[in-house]
Amino acid sequence: MAGLELLSDQGYRLDGRKATELRKVQARMGVFAQADGSAYLEQGNTKALAVVYGPHEMRGSRSRARHDRAVINCQYSMATFSTAERKRRPHGDRKSTEMSLHLKQTFEAAVMTQLYPRSQIDIYVKILQSDGGNYSVCVNAATLAVIDAGIPMRDYVCACTVGFVDETPLADLCYAEESGGVSSLALALLPRGGQIALLQMDARLHQDHLEALIEAAMTACKGVSKVLDQVVRQHLQEASVNSAE
Amino acid sequence: MSPMKLCVPGDKLCSVEDCIPGTGVYLRHGYIYSSLAGYVLKKNEGEELPVISVVRETEAQLLPDVGAIVTCKVTSINPRFAKVHILYVGSTPLKDRFRGTIRKEDVRATEKDKVETYKSFRPGDIVLAKVISLGDVQSNYLLTTAENELGVVVAHSESGAQMVPISWCEMQCPQTHVKEFRKVARVQPEYLQA
C-alpha cells in the first residue's frame, strides 16, 4: 500500500471525507452573455468552465453533416495554470483528444439531436484548476451549459469518478487519491432512468468488486444530480424575477 | 396569471392519455417528459386533449424547416444561381446566419429557362423565399421564389436610393427615375398607397 493512508481505520479519507461523501459542488449558469449557453462549476478544488454554441450551420467540412441529426463537437482543454506544474501543451495532446471524444459520446446519448438535422452544436470545456475527477466535472459543467442554451435533452447527465481502496468504494476522487494508485472508474449517468451514458476505467480491478463500484458510482451521480437540479431551478426563478421587473 | 410550474429536463409531466405533446417535450414509454428547463404550458384547443409544452423566456435557436418562409439577403449572383444568407425564419431573427441557394430555375414559375439572375436579383437585395430542401452533402438550403408573394422586397438602385416596385419584374429609383429589373414580391394590399 502507498505511504499515504487513503482510508484511515475510522473511515476518513485524506481530506476528511467519508467513503461515500462527495465534495462540495457550487455552480453558476449563464456566466457569459455572448455564448448561447455557459456554466461554471466547482467540485471541491476542481474548477471547470463550459460554453455551448448552437445549434448553428455546419462549419468547416460540410461532408461531416448528418442529414437526420445534429453533430456535437466537443473540445476539452486545461488551462496552463491548472496543474501543480505549468502545463506545456494545453490542447491537442492525446489525453485531451480522448477526453473530447468521451464528452462527445456522452452528450450524443443525452441531447436530442434529431430535432436539428444538418447542424452543429459546439461544447467547449476548460479546466481552470485540476484536483481530480476532471472528466466528471466537465460533464456536470457541460450539462448545465447545455440546459442554459435551451438545447433539449432527455435528462441531466451527471458524472462521478469512483475508486476502490481496502474493499471500500470511494466516491468523487481527488487528485491525491487518483495518483495514489487507486483503480478509478468514471461513470456518466442519466439519473432519472438510471441509464449509463459512459463508463470508463483503465486500471486493474477484480471482477467481484465491479458491481459494488458501479453501484457506488450510480449513487454518487444521483447525489450530484440533486445539486444540479437545485442550481437549475434557482437560476430559472432568478431569470423569471429579472424578466418580470 | 397563475404561477406556472417550473420543470427541468427529464421531469415526468403527464401520461400521453391526458395530453398531446407539444414543443420542448418528448415521449417515452407512454409518458410525456420535459426536455427543456422552463415553464410548463397547457393549452386547450377545441374538444381534443390539451397540448402540453415547455417554454423558456429566451427562445432557443430556430432552424429553417422545409416549407418555411424566410427572409434572406443576396450575397452573390452567378448565371446559374444566387447565394443568400438567411436572416429571419418567419418573423424570428436568427442569431447565426445560414447559407442558402436560389437556383435559376426556382426564381419564377413561368419561363424558367429564360431567367437571367442578373435581372432578378442583385447583391444586397432583401428577398422573401420559401425553403424547398435542407440540401445534401454538397449544397446549402435550397430556396425558391416561384410564387407571386415571394421575391425581392427591398432593393437599392445603383445610385443608392431604395427603389419602389412598379410591376412584378421592375423597380424604379425615386431619385433618378431609372427602372431596374428585379423579380419583385407582390406587395401586401395594406401597404399599397392609393
Coordinates of C-alpha atoms in Angstrom, one line a residue:
Chain A
M1 CA 0.0 0.0 0.0
A2 CA 1.1 3.6 -0.5
G3 CA 2.7 5.5 2.3
L4 CA -0.2 7.9 2.4
E5 CA -3.2 6.4 4.1
L6 CA -6.1 6.8 1.6
L7 CA -8.6 5.4 4.0
S8 CA -8.0 5.5 7.8
D9 CA -9.2 2.9 10.3
Q10 CA -12.0 5.2 11.4
G11 CA -13.2 5.5 7.8
Y12 CA -11.8 9.0 7.0
R13 CA -10.1 9.9 3.7
L14 CA -7.2 12.3 3.1
D15 CA -9.4 15.4 3.1
G16 CA -11.5 14.2 6.0
R17 CA -14.4 12.9 3.9
K18 CA -16.2 9.6 4.5
A19 CA -16.0 7.0 1.8
T20 CA -19.3 7.8 0.1
E21 CA -19.2 11.6 0.7
L22 CA -19.0 13.9 -2.4
R23 CA -17.0 17.1 -2.5
K24 CA -18.8 20.4 -2.2
V25 CA -20.5 21.4 -5.5
Q26 CA -21.0 25.0 -6.4
A27 CA -22.2 26.1 -9.8
R28 CA -23.5 29.1 -11.7
M29 CA -25.3 29.2 -15.0
G30 CA -25.3 31.9 -17.7
V31 CA -21.9 33.4 -16.8
F32 CA -21.2 34.6 -20.4
A33 CA -23.7 36.7 -22.3
Q34 CA -22.0 36.2 -25.7
A35 CA -22.3 32.4 -25.8
D36 CA -25.7 30.6 -26.3
G37 CA -25.1 28.7 -23.0
S38 CA -22.4 28.7 -20.3
A39 CA -21.8 27.4 -16.8
Y40 CA -19.1 27.4 -14.2
L41 CA -18.9 24.5 -11.8
E42 CA -16.6 23.8 -8.8
Q43 CA -16.4 20.3 -7.3
G44 CA -14.1 20.7 -4.3
N45 CA -11.0 22.2 -5.7
T46 CA -11.6 21.2 -9.3
K47 CA -13.0 24.1 -11.3
A48 CA -14.4 23.9 -14.9
L49 CA -15.9 26.4 -17.3
A50 CA -18.2 25.1 -20.0
V51 CA -19.5 27.1 -23.0
V52 CA -22.1 25.9 -25.6
Y53 CA -22.7 27.4 -29.1
G54 CA -25.5 26.3 -31.3
P55 CA -27.3 24.7 -32.9
H56 CA -25.9 26.5 -36.0
E57 CA -24.9 25.8 -39.5
M58 CA -22.1 23.2 -40.0
R59 CA -18.7 24.9 -40.0
G60 CA -15.8 23.5 -41.9
S61 CA -16.3 20.4 -44.0
R62 CA -20.0 20.1 -44.9
S63 CA -19.5 16.4 -45.7
R64 CA -19.5 15.7 -42.0
A65 CA -23.0 17.0 -41.6
R66 CA -25.6 14.3 -40.8
H67 CA -28.8 14.5 -42.7
D68 CA -31.1 13.5 -39.9
R69 CA -29.4 14.8 -36.7
A70 CA -27.0 17.5 -35.4
V71 CA -23.3 16.9 -35.0
I72 CA -21.9 17.5 -31.5
N73 CA -18.4 18.9 -31.5
C74 CA -16.6 18.9 -28.1
Q75 CA -13.3 20.4 -27.2
Y76 CA -11.7 19.7 -23.8
S77 CA -8.7 21.8 -22.7
M78 CA -6.9 22.6 -19.5
A79 CA -5.6 26.0 -18.6
T80 CA -1.8 26.1 -18.3
F81 CA -2.1 27.2 -14.7
S82 CA -4.5 24.4 -13.8
T83 CA -1.9 21.8 -12.5
A84 CA 0.9 21.9 -10.0
E85 CA 3.5 22.4 -12.7
R86 CA 2.7 24.7 -15.7
K87 CA 1.1 22.6 -18.4
R88 CA 3.2 22.8 -21.6
R89 CA 0.6 21.7 -24.1
P90 CA -3.0 22.6 -23.1
H91 CA -4.8 21.1 -26.1
G92 CA -4.0 18.7 -28.9
D93 CA -2.3 16.1 -26.8
R94 CA -3.6 12.6 -26.7
K95 CA -5.3 12.9 -23.3
S96 CA -7.3 16.0 -24.4
T97 CA -8.3 14.4 -27.6
E98 CA -9.5 11.3 -25.8
M99 CA -11.4 13.4 -23.3
S100 CA -13.0 15.4 -26.1
L101 CA -14.2 12.2 -27.7
H102 CA -15.6 10.8 -24.5
L103 CA -17.5 14.1 -23.9
K104 CA -18.9 13.9 -27.4
Q105 CA -20.1 10.3 -26.9
T106 CA -21.7 11.2 -23.6
F107 CA -23.6 14.1 -24.9
E108 CA -24.7 12.4 -28.1
A109 CA -26.6 10.0 -25.8
A110 CA -28.4 12.7 -23.9
V111 CA -29.0 15.6 -26.3
M112 CA -32.0 15.2 -28.7
T113 CA -30.0 15.7 -31.9
Q114 CA -32.8 14.5 -34.2
L115 CA -34.5 17.9 -33.8
Y116 CA -31.7 19.7 -35.6
P117 CA -30.7 18.0 -38.8
R118 CA -27.7 19.2 -40.7
S119 CA -26.5 21.5 -37.9
Q120 CA -23.7 21.6 -35.3
I121 CA -23.6 22.0 -31.6
D122 CA -20.3 23.1 -30.1
I123 CA -19.4 22.3 -26.4
Y124 CA -16.1 23.8 -25.1
V125 CA -14.9 22.9 -21.7
K126 CA -11.9 24.3 -19.9
I127 CA -10.4 23.1 -16.6
L128 CA -9.3 26.1 -14.6
Q129 CA -8.0 24.2 -11.6
S130 CA -7.4 20.4 -11.7
D131 CA -7.8 18.4 -8.5
G132 CA -9.0 15.0 -9.7
G133 CA -12.2 13.9 -11.4
N134 CA -11.6 16.1 -14.5
Y135 CA -13.9 14.2 -16.7
S136 CA -16.8 14.2 -14.2
V137 CA -16.6 17.9 -13.5
C138 CA -16.5 18.6 -17.2
V139 CA -19.6 16.6 -17.8
N140 CA -21.5 18.2 -15.0
A141 CA -20.5 21.7 -16.1
A142 CA -21.4 20.9 -19.7
T143 CA -24.8 19.6 -18.7
L144 CA -25.6 23.0 -17.1
A145 CA -24.3 24.9 -20.1
V146 CA -26.5 22.8 -22.5
I147 CA -29.5 23.5 -20.3
D148 CA -28.7 27.2 -20.2
A149 CA -28.5 27.2 -24.0
G150 CA -32.0 25.8 -24.3
I151 CA -31.0 22.7 -26.2
P152 CA -33.4 19.9 -25.5
M153 CA -32.0 16.9 -23.5
R154 CA -33.6 13.7 -22.4
D155 CA -32.4 14.1 -18.8
Y156 CA -29.4 15.6 -16.9
V157 CA -26.1 13.9 -17.4
C158 CA -24.3 13.6 -14.1
A159 CA -20.8 12.0 -13.8
C160 CA -18.6 10.9 -10.9
T161 CA -15.2 9.3 -10.6
V162 CA -15.1 6.5 -8.0
G163 CA -12.2 4.3 -6.8
F164 CA -11.7 1.1 -4.8
V165 CA -9.5 1.0 -1.7
D166 CA -9.4 -1.6 1.1
E167 CA -12.6 -3.3 -0.1
T168 CA -14.4 0.1 0.0
P169 CA -15.6 2.2 -2.9
L170 CA -14.6 5.8 -2.5
A171 CA -16.8 8.4 -4.3
D172 CA -15.5 11.5 -6.0
L173 CA -11.8 11.1 -6.0
C174 CA -9.4 14.0 -5.6
Y175 CA -6.0 14.2 -7.3
A176 CA -4.0 12.7 -4.4
E177 CA -6.3 9.7 -4.4
E178 CA -6.2 9.3 -8.2
S179 CA -2.5 9.4 -8.4
G180 CA -2.1 7.2 -5.2
G181 CA -2.7 4.0 -7.3
V182 CA -6.4 3.7 -6.8
S183 CA -8.4 1.8 -9.5
S184 CA -10.6 4.7 -10.7
L185 CA -13.8 4.4 -12.7
A186 CA -15.6 7.3 -14.3
L187 CA -19.4 6.9 -14.9
A188 CA -21.8 9.3 -16.6
L189 CA -25.4 8.6 -15.8
L190 CA -28.8 9.8 -16.8
P191 CA -30.2 9.8 -13.2
R192 CA -34.0 9.6 -13.8
G193 CA -33.9 6.5 -15.9
G194 CA -30.7 5.1 -14.4
Q195 CA -29.2 4.8 -17.9
I196 CA -25.4 4.8 -18.2
A197 CA -24.1 7.2 -20.9
L198 CA -20.4 6.4 -20.5
L199 CA -18.4 4.1 -18.3
Q200 CA -14.6 4.3 -18.4
M201 CA -11.8 2.6 -16.5
D202 CA -8.2 1.9 -17.4
A203 CA -6.9 0.4 -14.2
R204 CA -7.0 -3.2 -12.8
L205 CA -9.9 -4.3 -10.7
H206 CA -11.1 -7.7 -9.6
Q207 CA -14.4 -8.6 -11.3
D208 CA -16.0 -9.3 -7.9
H209 CA -15.6 -5.7 -7.0
L210 CA -17.0 -4.3 -10.2
E211 CA -20.7 -4.4 -9.3
A212 CA -20.2 -2.7 -5.9
L213 CA -18.1 0.0 -7.6
I214 CA -20.7 0.7 -10.3
E215 CA -23.4 0.9 -7.6
A216 CA -21.4 3.4 -5.6
A217 CA -20.9 5.4 -8.8
M218 CA -24.6 5.5 -9.6
T219 CA -25.5 6.6 -6.1
A220 CA -22.9 9.4 -6.2
C221 CA -24.2 10.5 -9.6
K222 CA -27.7 10.7 -8.3
G223 CA -26.4 12.9 -5.4
V224 CA -24.7 15.2 -7.9
S225 CA -28.0 15.4 -10.0
K226 CA -29.8 16.7 -6.9
V227 CA -27.4 19.5 -6.5
L228 CA -27.5 20.4 -10.3
D229 CA -31.3 20.3 -10.1
Q230 CA -31.3 22.8 -7.4
V231 CA -28.9 25.1 -9.3
V232 CA -31.1 24.9 -12.5
R233 CA -34.3 25.7 -10.6
Q234 CA -32.8 28.6 -8.7
H235 CA -31.4 30.0 -12.0
L236 CA -34.9 29.7 -13.6
Q237 CA -36.5 31.5 -10.7
E238 CA -33.9 34.3 -10.8
A239 CA -34.4 34.7 -14.5
S240 CA -38.2 34.9 -14.2
V241 CA -37.8 37.6 -11.4
N242 CA -35.5 39.6 -13.6
S243 CA -37.8 39.5 -16.6
A244 CA -40.8 40.4 -14.5
E245 CA -39.2 43.6 -13.3
Chain B
M1 CA -51.9 34.8 -14.2
S2 CA -51.5 31.7 -12.0
P3 CA -47.8 30.9 -11.4
M4 CA -46.6 28.4 -14.0
K5 CA -44.8 25.3 -12.9
L6 CA -41.0 25.1 -13.3
C7 CA -39.6 21.9 -14.9
V8 CA -36.2 20.6 -15.8
P9 CA -35.1 18.1 -18.4
G10 CA -36.2 14.6 -17.5
D11 CA -39.2 15.7 -15.4
K12 CA -42.3 13.4 -16.0
L13 CA -45.1 15.8 -16.8
C14 CA -48.1 13.5 -17.5
S15 CA -49.3 10.5 -19.4
V16 CA -49.9 10.5 -23.1
E17 CA -53.6 9.8 -22.5
D18 CA -54.0 13.1 -20.7
C19 CA -52.3 15.5 -23.1
I20 CA -50.9 15.8 -26.6
P21 CA -47.1 16.5 -26.6
G22 CA -46.1 19.9 -28.0
T23 CA -42.7 21.6 -28.2
G24 CA -39.9 21.1 -25.6
V25 CA -41.2 17.6 -24.5
Y26 CA -40.6 14.0 -25.6
L27 CA -42.5 10.7 -25.3
R28 CA -41.1 7.7 -23.6
H29 CA -43.0 4.5 -22.6
G30 CA -46.4 6.2 -22.8
Y31 CA -45.4 9.2 -20.6
I32 CA -44.5 12.8 -21.6
Y33 CA -41.2 14.1 -20.2
S34 CA -39.8 17.6 -20.4
S35 CA -36.6 18.1 -22.5
L36 CA -36.0 21.8 -21.6
A37 CA -35.6 23.8 -18.4
G38 CA -38.5 26.2 -18.3
Y39 CA -42.2 26.6 -17.6
V40 CA -45.0 24.1 -18.4
L41 CA -47.7 25.5 -20.6
K42 CA -51.0 23.7 -21.1
K43 CA -53.2 25.0 -23.9
N44 CA -56.7 23.8 -24.6
E45 CA -57.5 23.6 -28.3
G46 CA -61.1 22.6 -29.0
E47 CA -62.6 19.4 -27.8
E48 CA -59.4 17.4 -28.2
L49 CA -56.9 16.8 -25.4
P50 CA -54.9 19.8 -24.3
V51 CA -51.4 20.4 -25.8
I52 CA -48.6 20.4 -23.2
S53 CA -45.3 22.2 -24.0
V54 CA -42.4 23.7 -22.2
V55 CA -41.3 27.3 -22.9
R56 CA -38.3 29.4 -22.0
E57 CA -38.1 33.2 -21.7
T58 CA -35.3 33.3 -24.4
E59 CA -36.4 31.3 -27.4
A60 CA -33.8 28.7 -28.4
Q61 CA -32.4 28.8 -31.9
L62 CA -34.9 28.1 -34.6
L63 CA -33.8 26.2 -37.7
P64 CA -35.3 26.9 -41.2
D65 CA -37.6 24.0 -42.0
V66 CA -39.0 22.8 -45.3
G67 CA -41.9 25.0 -46.4
A68 CA -41.0 27.9 -44.1
I69 CA -41.0 31.4 -45.5
V70 CA -37.6 33.0 -44.8
T71 CA -36.1 36.5 -45.3
C72 CA -32.7 36.5 -46.8
K73 CA -30.0 38.8 -48.2
V74 CA -28.4 38.1 -51.5
T75 CA -24.6 37.9 -51.2
S76 CA -23.5 36.9 -54.7
I77 CA -25.0 36.0 -58.1
N78 CA -24.0 33.7 -60.8
P79 CA -25.6 32.9 -64.2
R80 CA -26.8 29.6 -62.6
F81 CA -27.9 30.6 -59.1
A82 CA -27.8 33.2 -56.4
K83 CA -26.3 32.7 -53.0
V84 CA -28.1 34.2 -50.0
H85 CA -27.7 34.5 -46.2
I86 CA -30.9 33.5 -44.4
L87 CA -31.6 36.2 -41.7
Y88 CA -35.1 35.6 -40.4
V89 CA -37.3 32.5 -40.3
G90 CA -40.9 33.8 -40.4
S91 CA -40.7 36.7 -38.0
T92 CA -38.0 35.3 -35.7
P93 CA -34.5 36.7 -36.3
L94 CA -31.7 34.1 -36.4
K95 CA -28.7 34.5 -34.1
D96 CA -26.4 33.0 -36.7
R97 CA -26.6 33.3 -40.5
F98 CA -27.5 30.2 -42.5
R99 CA -26.5 30.0 -46.1
G100 CA -29.0 29.3 -48.9
T101 CA -29.1 29.0 -52.7
I102 CA -31.8 30.1 -55.1
R103 CA -31.3 28.2 -58.4
K104 CA -32.0 29.8 -61.7
E105 CA -35.0 27.5 -62.4
D106 CA -36.5 28.3 -58.9
V107 CA -36.7 32.1 -59.4
R108 CA -40.1 32.1 -61.0
A109 CA -42.8 29.7 -62.0
T110 CA -43.1 30.5 -65.7
E111 CA -40.5 30.6 -68.5
K112 CA -37.9 29.1 -66.1
D113 CA -35.3 28.6 -68.8
K114 CA -35.3 32.3 -69.9
V115 CA -34.5 33.6 -66.4
E116 CA -31.4 35.8 -66.1
T117 CA -30.3 36.0 -62.4
Y118 CA -28.8 39.5 -63.1
K119 CA -32.3 40.7 -64.0
S120 CA -33.9 39.0 -61.0
F121 CA -31.6 39.8 -58.0
R122 CA -28.6 41.9 -57.2
P123 CA -26.2 41.5 -54.3
G124 CA -27.6 43.3 -51.2
D125 CA -31.2 42.7 -52.0
I126 CA -33.6 41.5 -49.3
V127 CA -35.6 38.6 -50.6
L128 CA -38.6 36.6 -49.3
A129 CA -38.2 33.0 -50.2
K130 CA -39.5 29.6 -49.3
V131 CA -37.3 26.6 -48.2
I132 CA -37.7 23.7 -50.6
S133 CA -35.0 21.4 -49.3
L134 CA -32.5 21.2 -46.5
G135 CA -29.8 20.4 -49.0
D136 CA -27.5 17.4 -49.2
V137 CA -23.7 17.0 -48.7
Q138 CA -22.7 19.5 -51.4
S139 CA -25.4 22.2 -51.1
N140 CA -26.8 24.6 -48.6
Y141 CA -30.5 25.2 -48.0
L142 CA -32.4 25.3 -51.4
L143 CA -34.9 28.2 -51.7
T144 CA -37.5 29.2 -54.2
T145 CA -39.1 32.5 -55.1
A146 CA -41.5 31.0 -57.7
E147 CA -44.6 32.5 -56.2
N148 CA -46.3 35.9 -56.5
E149 CA -45.7 36.8 -52.9
L150 CA -42.1 35.8 -53.0
G151 CA -39.2 37.7 -54.4
V152 CA -37.3 41.0 -53.8
V153 CA -38.8 43.1 -51.0
V154 CA -36.1 45.8 -50.5
A155 CA -33.6 46.8 -53.1
H156 CA -31.3 49.7 -53.6
S157 CA -30.6 51.3 -57.0
E158 CA -27.2 51.9 -58.5
S159 CA -27.4 55.4 -57.1
G160 CA -28.0 54.1 -53.6
A161 CA -31.7 55.0 -53.1
Q162 CA -34.3 52.5 -52.0
M163 CA -36.4 51.5 -55.0
V164 CA -40.2 51.4 -55.4
P165 CA -41.8 48.4 -57.0
I166 CA -43.8 49.1 -60.1
S167 CA -44.5 45.7 -61.5
W168 CA -43.6 42.0 -60.8
C169 CA -40.4 42.5 -62.8
E170 CA -39.4 46.1 -62.4
M171 CA -38.5 48.5 -59.7
Q172 CA -37.9 52.3 -60.1
C173 CA -35.5 54.6 -58.2
P174 CA -37.4 57.6 -56.8
Q175 CA -34.4 60.0 -57.3
T176 CA -33.1 59.2 -60.8
H177 CA -36.3 57.5 -62.1
V178 CA -34.2 54.7 -63.6
K179 CA -36.0 51.4 -63.9
E180 CA -34.2 48.3 -62.9
F181 CA -35.2 44.6 -63.4
R182 CA -35.9 42.5 -60.3
K183 CA -38.2 39.6 -59.5
V184 CA -40.4 41.6 -57.2
A185 CA -42.6 40.2 -54.5
R186 CA -46.3 41.1 -54.6
V187 CA -46.9 44.0 -52.2
Q188 CA -49.5 43.1 -49.5
P189 CA -52.7 45.2 -50.1
E190 CA -52.5 47.0 -46.8
Y191 CA -49.1 48.6 -47.8
L192 CA -50.3 50.0 -51.1
Q193 CA -51.0 53.7 -51.1
A194 CA -53.7 54.8 -53.4

